[in-house]
mmCIF file with all atom_site columns, C-alpha atoms in Angstrom:
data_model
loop_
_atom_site.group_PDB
_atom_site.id
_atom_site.type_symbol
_atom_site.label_atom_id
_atom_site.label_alt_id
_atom_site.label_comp_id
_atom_site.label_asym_id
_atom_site.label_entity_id
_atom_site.label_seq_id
_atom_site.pdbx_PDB_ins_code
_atom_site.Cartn_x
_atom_site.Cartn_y
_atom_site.Cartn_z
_atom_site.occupancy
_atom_site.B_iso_or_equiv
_atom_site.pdbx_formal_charge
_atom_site.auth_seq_id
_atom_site.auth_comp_id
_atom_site.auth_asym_id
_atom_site.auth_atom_id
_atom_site.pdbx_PDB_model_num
ATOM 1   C CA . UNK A 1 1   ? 0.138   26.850  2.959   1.00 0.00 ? 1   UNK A CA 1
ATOM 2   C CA . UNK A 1 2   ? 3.398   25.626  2.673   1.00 0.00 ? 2   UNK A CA 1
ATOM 3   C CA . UNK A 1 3   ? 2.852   22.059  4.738   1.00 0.00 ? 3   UNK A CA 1
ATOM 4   C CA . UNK A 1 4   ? 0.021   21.722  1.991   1.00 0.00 ? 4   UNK A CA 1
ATOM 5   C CA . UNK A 1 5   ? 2.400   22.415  -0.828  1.00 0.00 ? 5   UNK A CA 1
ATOM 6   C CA . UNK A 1 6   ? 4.791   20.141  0.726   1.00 0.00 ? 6   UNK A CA 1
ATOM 7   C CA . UNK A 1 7   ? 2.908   17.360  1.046   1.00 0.00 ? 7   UNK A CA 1
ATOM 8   C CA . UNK A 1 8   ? 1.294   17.699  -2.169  1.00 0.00 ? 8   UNK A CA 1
ATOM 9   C CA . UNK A 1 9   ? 5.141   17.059  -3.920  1.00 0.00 ? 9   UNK A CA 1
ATOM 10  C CA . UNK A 1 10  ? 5.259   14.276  -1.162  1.00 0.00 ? 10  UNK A CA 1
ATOM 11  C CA . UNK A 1 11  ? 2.523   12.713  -2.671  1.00 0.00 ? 11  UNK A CA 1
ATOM 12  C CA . UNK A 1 12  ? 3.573   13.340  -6.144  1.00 0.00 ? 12  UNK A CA 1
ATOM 13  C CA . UNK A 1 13  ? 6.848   11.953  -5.850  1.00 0.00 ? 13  UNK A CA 1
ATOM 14  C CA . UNK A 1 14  ? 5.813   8.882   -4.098  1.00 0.00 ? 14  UNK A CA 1
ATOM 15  C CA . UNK A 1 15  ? 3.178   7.919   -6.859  1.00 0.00 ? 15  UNK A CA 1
ATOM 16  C CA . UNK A 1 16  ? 5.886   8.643   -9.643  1.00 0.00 ? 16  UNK A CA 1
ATOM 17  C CA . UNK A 1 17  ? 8.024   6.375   -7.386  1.00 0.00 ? 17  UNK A CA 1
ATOM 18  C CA . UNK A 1 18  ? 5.264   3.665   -7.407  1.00 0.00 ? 18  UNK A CA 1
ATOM 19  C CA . UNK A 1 19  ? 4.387   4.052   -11.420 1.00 0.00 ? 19  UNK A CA 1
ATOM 20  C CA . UNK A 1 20  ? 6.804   1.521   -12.766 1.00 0.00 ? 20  UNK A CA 1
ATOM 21  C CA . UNK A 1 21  ? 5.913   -0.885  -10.107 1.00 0.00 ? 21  UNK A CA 1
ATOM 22  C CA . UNK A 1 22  ? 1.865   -0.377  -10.997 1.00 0.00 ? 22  UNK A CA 1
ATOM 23  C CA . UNK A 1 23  ? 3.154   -0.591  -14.629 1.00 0.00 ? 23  UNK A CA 1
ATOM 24  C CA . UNK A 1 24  ? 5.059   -4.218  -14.103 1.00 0.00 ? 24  UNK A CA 1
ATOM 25  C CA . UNK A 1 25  ? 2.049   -5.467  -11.771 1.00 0.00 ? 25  UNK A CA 1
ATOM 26  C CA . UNK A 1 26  ? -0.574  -4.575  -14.858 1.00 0.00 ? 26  UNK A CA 1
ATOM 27  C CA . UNK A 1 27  ? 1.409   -6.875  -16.793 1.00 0.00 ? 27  UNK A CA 1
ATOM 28  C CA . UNK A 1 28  ? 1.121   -9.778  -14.055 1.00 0.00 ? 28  UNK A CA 1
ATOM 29  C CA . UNK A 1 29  ? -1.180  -12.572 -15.550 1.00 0.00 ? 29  UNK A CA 1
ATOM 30  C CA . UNK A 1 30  ? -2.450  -15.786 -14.311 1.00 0.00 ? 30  UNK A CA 1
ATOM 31  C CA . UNK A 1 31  ? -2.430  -18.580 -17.621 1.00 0.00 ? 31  UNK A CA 1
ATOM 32  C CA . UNK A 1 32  ? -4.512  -21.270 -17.025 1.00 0.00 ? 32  UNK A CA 1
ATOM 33  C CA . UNK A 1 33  ? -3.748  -24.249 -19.852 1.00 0.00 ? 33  UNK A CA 1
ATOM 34  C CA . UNK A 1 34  ? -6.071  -26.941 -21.226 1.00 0.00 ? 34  UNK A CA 1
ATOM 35  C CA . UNK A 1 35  ? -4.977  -29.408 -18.661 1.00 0.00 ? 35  UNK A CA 1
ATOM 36  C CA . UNK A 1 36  ? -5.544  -26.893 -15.737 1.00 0.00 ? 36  UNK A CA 1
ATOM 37  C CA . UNK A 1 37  ? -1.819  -26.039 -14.867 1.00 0.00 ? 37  UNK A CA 1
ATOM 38  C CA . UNK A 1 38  ? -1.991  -22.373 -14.138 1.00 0.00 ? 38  UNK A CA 1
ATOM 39  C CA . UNK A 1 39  ? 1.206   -20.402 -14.572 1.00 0.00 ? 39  UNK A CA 1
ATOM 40  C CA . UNK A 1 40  ? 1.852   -16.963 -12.856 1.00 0.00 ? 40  UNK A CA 1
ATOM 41  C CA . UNK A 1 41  ? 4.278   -14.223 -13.994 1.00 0.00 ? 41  UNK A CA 1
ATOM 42  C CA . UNK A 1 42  ? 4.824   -11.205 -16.333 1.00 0.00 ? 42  UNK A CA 1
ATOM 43  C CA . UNK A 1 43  ? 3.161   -11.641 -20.167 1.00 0.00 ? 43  UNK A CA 1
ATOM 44  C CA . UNK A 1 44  ? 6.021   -11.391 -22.248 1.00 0.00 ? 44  UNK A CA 1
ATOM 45  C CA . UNK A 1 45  ? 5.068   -12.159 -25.817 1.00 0.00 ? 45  UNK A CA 1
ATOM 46  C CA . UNK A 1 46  ? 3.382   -14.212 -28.454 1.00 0.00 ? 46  UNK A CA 1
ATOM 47  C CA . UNK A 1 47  ? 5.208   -15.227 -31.439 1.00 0.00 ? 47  UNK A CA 1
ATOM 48  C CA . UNK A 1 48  ? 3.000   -15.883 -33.955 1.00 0.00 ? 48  UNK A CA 1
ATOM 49  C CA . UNK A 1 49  ? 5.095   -17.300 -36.257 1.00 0.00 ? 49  UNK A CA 1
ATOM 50  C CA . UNK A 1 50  ? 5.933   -20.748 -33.473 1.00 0.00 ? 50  UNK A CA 1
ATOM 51  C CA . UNK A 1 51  ? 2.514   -19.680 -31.707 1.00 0.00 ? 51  UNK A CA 1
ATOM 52  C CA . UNK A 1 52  ? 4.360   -19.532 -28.576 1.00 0.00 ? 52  UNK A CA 1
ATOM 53  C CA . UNK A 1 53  ? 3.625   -17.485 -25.641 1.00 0.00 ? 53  UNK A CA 1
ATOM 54  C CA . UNK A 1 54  ? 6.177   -17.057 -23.392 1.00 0.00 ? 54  UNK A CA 1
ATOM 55  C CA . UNK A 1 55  ? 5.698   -15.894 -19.196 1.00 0.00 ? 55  UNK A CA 1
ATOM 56  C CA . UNK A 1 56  ? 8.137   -14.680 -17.137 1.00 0.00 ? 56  UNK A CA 1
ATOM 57  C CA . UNK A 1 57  ? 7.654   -16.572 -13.909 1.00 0.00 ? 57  UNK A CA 1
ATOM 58  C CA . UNK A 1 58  ? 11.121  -15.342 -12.350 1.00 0.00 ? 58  UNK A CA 1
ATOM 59  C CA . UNK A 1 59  ? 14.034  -13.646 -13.410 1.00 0.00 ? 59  UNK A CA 1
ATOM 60  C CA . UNK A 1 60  ? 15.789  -17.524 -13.813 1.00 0.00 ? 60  UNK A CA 1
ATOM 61  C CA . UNK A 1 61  ? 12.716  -19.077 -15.044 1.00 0.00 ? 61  UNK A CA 1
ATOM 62  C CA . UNK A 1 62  ? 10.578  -17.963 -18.652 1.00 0.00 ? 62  UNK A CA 1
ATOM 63  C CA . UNK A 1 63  ? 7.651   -20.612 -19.556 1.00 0.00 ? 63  UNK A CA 1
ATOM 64  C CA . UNK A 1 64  ? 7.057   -21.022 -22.983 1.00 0.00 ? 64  UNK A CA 1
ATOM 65  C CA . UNK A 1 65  ? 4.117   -23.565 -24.674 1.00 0.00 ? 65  UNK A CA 1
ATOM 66  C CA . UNK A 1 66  ? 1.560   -23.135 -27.640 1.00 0.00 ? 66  UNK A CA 1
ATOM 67  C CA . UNK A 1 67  ? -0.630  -20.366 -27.528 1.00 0.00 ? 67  UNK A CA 1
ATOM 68  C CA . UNK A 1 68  ? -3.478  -23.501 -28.352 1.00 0.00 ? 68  UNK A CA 1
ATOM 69  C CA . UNK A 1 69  ? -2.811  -24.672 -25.128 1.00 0.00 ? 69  UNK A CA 1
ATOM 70  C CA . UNK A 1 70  ? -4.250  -21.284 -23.472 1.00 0.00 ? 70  UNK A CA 1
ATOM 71  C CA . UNK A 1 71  ? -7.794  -21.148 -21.871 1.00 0.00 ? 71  UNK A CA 1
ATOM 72  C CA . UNK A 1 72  ? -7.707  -18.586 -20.062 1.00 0.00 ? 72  UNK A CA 1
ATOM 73  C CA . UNK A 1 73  ? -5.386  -15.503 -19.618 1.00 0.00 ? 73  UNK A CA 1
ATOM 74  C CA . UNK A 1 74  ? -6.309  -13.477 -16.501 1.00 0.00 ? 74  UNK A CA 1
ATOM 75  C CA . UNK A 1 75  ? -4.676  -10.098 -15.894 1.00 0.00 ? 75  UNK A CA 1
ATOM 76  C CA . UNK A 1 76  ? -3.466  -9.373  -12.866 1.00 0.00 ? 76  UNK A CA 1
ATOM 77  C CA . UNK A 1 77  ? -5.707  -11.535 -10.715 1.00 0.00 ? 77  UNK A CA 1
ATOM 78  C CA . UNK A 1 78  ? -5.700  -15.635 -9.995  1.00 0.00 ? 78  UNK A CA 1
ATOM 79  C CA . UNK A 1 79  ? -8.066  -17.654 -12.132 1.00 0.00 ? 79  UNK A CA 1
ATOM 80  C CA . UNK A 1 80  ? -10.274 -18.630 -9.046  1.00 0.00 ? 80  UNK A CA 1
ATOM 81  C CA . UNK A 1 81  ? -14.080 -17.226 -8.346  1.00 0.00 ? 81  UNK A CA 1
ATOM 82  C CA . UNK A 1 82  ? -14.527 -16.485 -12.072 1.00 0.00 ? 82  UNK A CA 1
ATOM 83  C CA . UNK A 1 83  ? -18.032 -15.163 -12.590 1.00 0.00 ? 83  UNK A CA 1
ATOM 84  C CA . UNK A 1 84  ? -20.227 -18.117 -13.726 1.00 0.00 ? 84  UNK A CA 1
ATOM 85  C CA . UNK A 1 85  ? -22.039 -16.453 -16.606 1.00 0.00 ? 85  UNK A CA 1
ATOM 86  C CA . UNK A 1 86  ? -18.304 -15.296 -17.947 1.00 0.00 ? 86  UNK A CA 1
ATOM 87  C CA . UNK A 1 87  ? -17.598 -18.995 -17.646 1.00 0.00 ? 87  UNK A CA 1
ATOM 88  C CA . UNK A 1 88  ? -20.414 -20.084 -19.488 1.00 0.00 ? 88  UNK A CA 1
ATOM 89  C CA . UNK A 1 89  ? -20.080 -17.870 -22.164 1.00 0.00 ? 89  UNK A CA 1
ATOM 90  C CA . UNK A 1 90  ? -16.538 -19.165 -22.862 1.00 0.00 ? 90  UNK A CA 1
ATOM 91  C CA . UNK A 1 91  ? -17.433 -22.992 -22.927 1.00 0.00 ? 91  UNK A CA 1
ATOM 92  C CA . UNK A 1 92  ? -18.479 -22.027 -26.939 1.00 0.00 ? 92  UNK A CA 1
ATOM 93  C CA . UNK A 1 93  ? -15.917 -21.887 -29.561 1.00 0.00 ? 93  UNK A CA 1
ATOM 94  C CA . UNK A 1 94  ? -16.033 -17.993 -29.360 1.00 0.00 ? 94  UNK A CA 1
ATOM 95  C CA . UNK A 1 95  ? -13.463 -15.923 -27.774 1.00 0.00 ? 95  UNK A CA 1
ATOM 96  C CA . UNK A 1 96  ? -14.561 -13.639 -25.072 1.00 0.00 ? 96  UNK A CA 1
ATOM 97  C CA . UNK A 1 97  ? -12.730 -11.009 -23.840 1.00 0.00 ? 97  UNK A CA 1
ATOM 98  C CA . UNK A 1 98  ? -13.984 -8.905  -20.707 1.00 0.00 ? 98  UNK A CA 1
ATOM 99  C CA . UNK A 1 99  ? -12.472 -5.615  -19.730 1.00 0.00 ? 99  UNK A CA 1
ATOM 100 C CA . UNK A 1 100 ? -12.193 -4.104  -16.827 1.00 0.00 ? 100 UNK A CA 1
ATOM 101 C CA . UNK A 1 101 ? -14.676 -1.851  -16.607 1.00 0.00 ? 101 UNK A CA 1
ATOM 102 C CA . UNK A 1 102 ? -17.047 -4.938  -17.594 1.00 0.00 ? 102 UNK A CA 1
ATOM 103 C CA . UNK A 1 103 ? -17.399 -5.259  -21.029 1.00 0.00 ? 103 UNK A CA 1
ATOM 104 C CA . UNK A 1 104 ? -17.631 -8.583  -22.515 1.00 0.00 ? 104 UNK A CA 1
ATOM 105 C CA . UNK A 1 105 ? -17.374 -8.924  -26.010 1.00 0.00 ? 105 UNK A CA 1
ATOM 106 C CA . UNK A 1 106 ? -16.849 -11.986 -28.016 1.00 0.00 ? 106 UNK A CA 1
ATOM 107 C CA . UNK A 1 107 ? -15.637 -12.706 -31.303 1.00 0.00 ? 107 UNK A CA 1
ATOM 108 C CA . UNK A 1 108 ? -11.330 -13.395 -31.755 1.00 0.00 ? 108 UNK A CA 1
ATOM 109 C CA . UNK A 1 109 ? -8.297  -12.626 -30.307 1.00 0.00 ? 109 UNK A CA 1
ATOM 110 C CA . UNK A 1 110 ? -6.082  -11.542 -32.656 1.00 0.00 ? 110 UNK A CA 1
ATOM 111 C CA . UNK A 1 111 ? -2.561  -10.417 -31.413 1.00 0.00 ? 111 UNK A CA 1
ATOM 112 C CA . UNK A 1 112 ? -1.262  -9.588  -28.109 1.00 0.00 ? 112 UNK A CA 1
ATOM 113 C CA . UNK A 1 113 ? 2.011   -7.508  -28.757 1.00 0.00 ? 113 UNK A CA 1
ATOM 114 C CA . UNK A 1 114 ? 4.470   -4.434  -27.442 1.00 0.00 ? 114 UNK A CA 1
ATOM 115 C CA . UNK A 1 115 ? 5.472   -3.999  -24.060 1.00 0.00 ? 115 UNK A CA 1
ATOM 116 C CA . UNK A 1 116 ? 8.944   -5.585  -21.905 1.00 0.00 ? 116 UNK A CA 1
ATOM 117 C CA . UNK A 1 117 ? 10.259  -8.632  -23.135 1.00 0.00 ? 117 UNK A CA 1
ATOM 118 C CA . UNK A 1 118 ? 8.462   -8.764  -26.540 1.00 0.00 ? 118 UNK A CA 1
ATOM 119 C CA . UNK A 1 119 ? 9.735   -7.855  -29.824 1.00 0.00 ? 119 UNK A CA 1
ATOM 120 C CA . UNK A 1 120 ? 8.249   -4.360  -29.654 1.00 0.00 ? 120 UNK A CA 1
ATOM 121 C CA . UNK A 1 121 ? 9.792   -3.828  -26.360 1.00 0.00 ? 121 UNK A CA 1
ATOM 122 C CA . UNK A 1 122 ? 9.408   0.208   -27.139 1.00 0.00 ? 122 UNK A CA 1
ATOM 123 C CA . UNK A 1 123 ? 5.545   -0.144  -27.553 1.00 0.00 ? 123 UNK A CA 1
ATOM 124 C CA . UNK A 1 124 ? 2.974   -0.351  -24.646 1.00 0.00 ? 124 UNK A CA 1
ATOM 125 C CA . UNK A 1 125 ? 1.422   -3.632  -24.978 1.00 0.00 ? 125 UNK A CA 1
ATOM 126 C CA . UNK A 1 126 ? -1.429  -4.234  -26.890 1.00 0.00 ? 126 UNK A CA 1
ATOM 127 C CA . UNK A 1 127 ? -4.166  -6.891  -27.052 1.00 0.00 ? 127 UNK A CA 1
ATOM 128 C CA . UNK A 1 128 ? -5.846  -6.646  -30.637 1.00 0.00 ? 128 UNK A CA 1
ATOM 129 C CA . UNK A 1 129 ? -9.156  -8.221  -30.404 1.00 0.00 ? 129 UNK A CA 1
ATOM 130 C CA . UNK A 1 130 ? -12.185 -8.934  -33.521 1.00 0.00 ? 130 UNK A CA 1
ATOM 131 C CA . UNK A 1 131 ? -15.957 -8.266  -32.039 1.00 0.00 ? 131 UNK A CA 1
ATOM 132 C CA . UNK A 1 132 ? -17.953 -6.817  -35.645 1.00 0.00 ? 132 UNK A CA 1
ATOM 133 C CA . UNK A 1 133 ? -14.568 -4.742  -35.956 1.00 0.00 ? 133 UNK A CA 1
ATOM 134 C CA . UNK A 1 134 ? -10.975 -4.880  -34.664 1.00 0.00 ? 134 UNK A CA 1
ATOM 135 C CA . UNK A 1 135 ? -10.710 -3.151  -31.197 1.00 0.00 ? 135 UNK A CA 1
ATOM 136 C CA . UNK A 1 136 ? -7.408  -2.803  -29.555 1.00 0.00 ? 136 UNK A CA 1
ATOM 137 C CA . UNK A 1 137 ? -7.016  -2.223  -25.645 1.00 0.00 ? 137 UNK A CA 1
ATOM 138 C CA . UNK A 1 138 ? -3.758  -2.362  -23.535 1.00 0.00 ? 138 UNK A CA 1
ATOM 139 C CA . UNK A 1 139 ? -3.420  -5.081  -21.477 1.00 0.00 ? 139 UNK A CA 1
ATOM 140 C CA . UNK A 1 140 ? -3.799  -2.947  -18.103 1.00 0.00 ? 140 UNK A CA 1
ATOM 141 C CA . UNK A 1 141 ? -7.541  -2.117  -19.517 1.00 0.00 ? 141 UNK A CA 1
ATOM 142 C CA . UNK A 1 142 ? -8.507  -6.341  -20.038 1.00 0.00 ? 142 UNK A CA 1
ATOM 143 C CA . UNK A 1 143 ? -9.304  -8.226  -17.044 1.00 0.00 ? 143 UNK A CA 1
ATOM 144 C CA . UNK A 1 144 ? -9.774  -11.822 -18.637 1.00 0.00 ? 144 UNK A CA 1
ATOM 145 C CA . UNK A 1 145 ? -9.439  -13.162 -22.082 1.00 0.00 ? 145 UNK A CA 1
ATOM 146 C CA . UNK A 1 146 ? -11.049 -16.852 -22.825 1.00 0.00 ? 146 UNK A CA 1
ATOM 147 C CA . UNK A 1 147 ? -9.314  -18.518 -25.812 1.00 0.00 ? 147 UNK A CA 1
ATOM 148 C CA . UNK A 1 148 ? -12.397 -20.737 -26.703 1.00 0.00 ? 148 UNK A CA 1
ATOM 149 C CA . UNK A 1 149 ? -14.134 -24.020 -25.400 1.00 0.00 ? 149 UNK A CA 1
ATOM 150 C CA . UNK A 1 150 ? -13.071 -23.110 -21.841 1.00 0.00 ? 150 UNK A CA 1
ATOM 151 C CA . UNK A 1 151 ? -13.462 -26.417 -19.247 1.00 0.00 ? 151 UNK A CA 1
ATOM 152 C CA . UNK A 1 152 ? -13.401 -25.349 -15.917 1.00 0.00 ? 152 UNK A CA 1
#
């Protein structure tokens, strides 16, 4: 009884160890611009007042460029073997956003805000997204977001 109860904390204390790494990796996205550079790094914000989104690619190095120059935002995952009907659906002018448990809604992505680095560095972060309604997910819950006419 006791070896069970220890390695029960064992196991509890290692996945609290691991949470804030699983945290920072949820926030790992792949940005793939209109002319097909792909940045990786952490999402750190969207200022909507310059429309500038700004990555973290390495503690030296933070891209920033015009949210209009997004495509494609995938989260935590590479931009490569996207599904083909996802793909097609995003060639429109339409948004589409697809979660990770497979929903695929389109409509208009409204704000993408909270979380490390941002200006609500306090708040989780938060992608606020228009489908017949405003819908809000964390980013850890959206898999891909396509900002419209994707051409890949």
């Amino acid at each position: 009884m006791q070896t069970r109860l220890l390695r029960l904390l064992l196991l509890v204390a290692g996945a609290l160890a691991l949470a804030p790494t699983l945290a920072h990796a949820q926030e790992q996205v792949t940005v793939v611009r209109r002319g097909s550079q792909k940045i990786t790094g952490r999402f750190e914000d969207w200022n909507r007042s310059n429309d500038t989104v700004y990555v973290r690619v390495s503690q030296n190095d933070q891209q920033k460029f015009p949210m209009a120059d997004v495509q494609l935002i995938v989260v935590g995952g590479s931009a490569d073997g996207l599904p083909a009907s996802e793909a097609q659906a995003a060639r429109g002018g339409d948004h589409v956003l697809v979660t990770r448990g497979g929903e695929v809604l389109r409509g208009r992505l409204i704000n993408i805000e909270g979380g490390e680095g941002s200006a609500k560095e306090g708040e989780p972060r938060t992608v606020s997204f228009q489908a017949g309604g405003e819908r809000r997910f964390r980013l850890s819950e959206v898999a891909r977001l396509y900002l419209g006419n994707y051409n890949r």
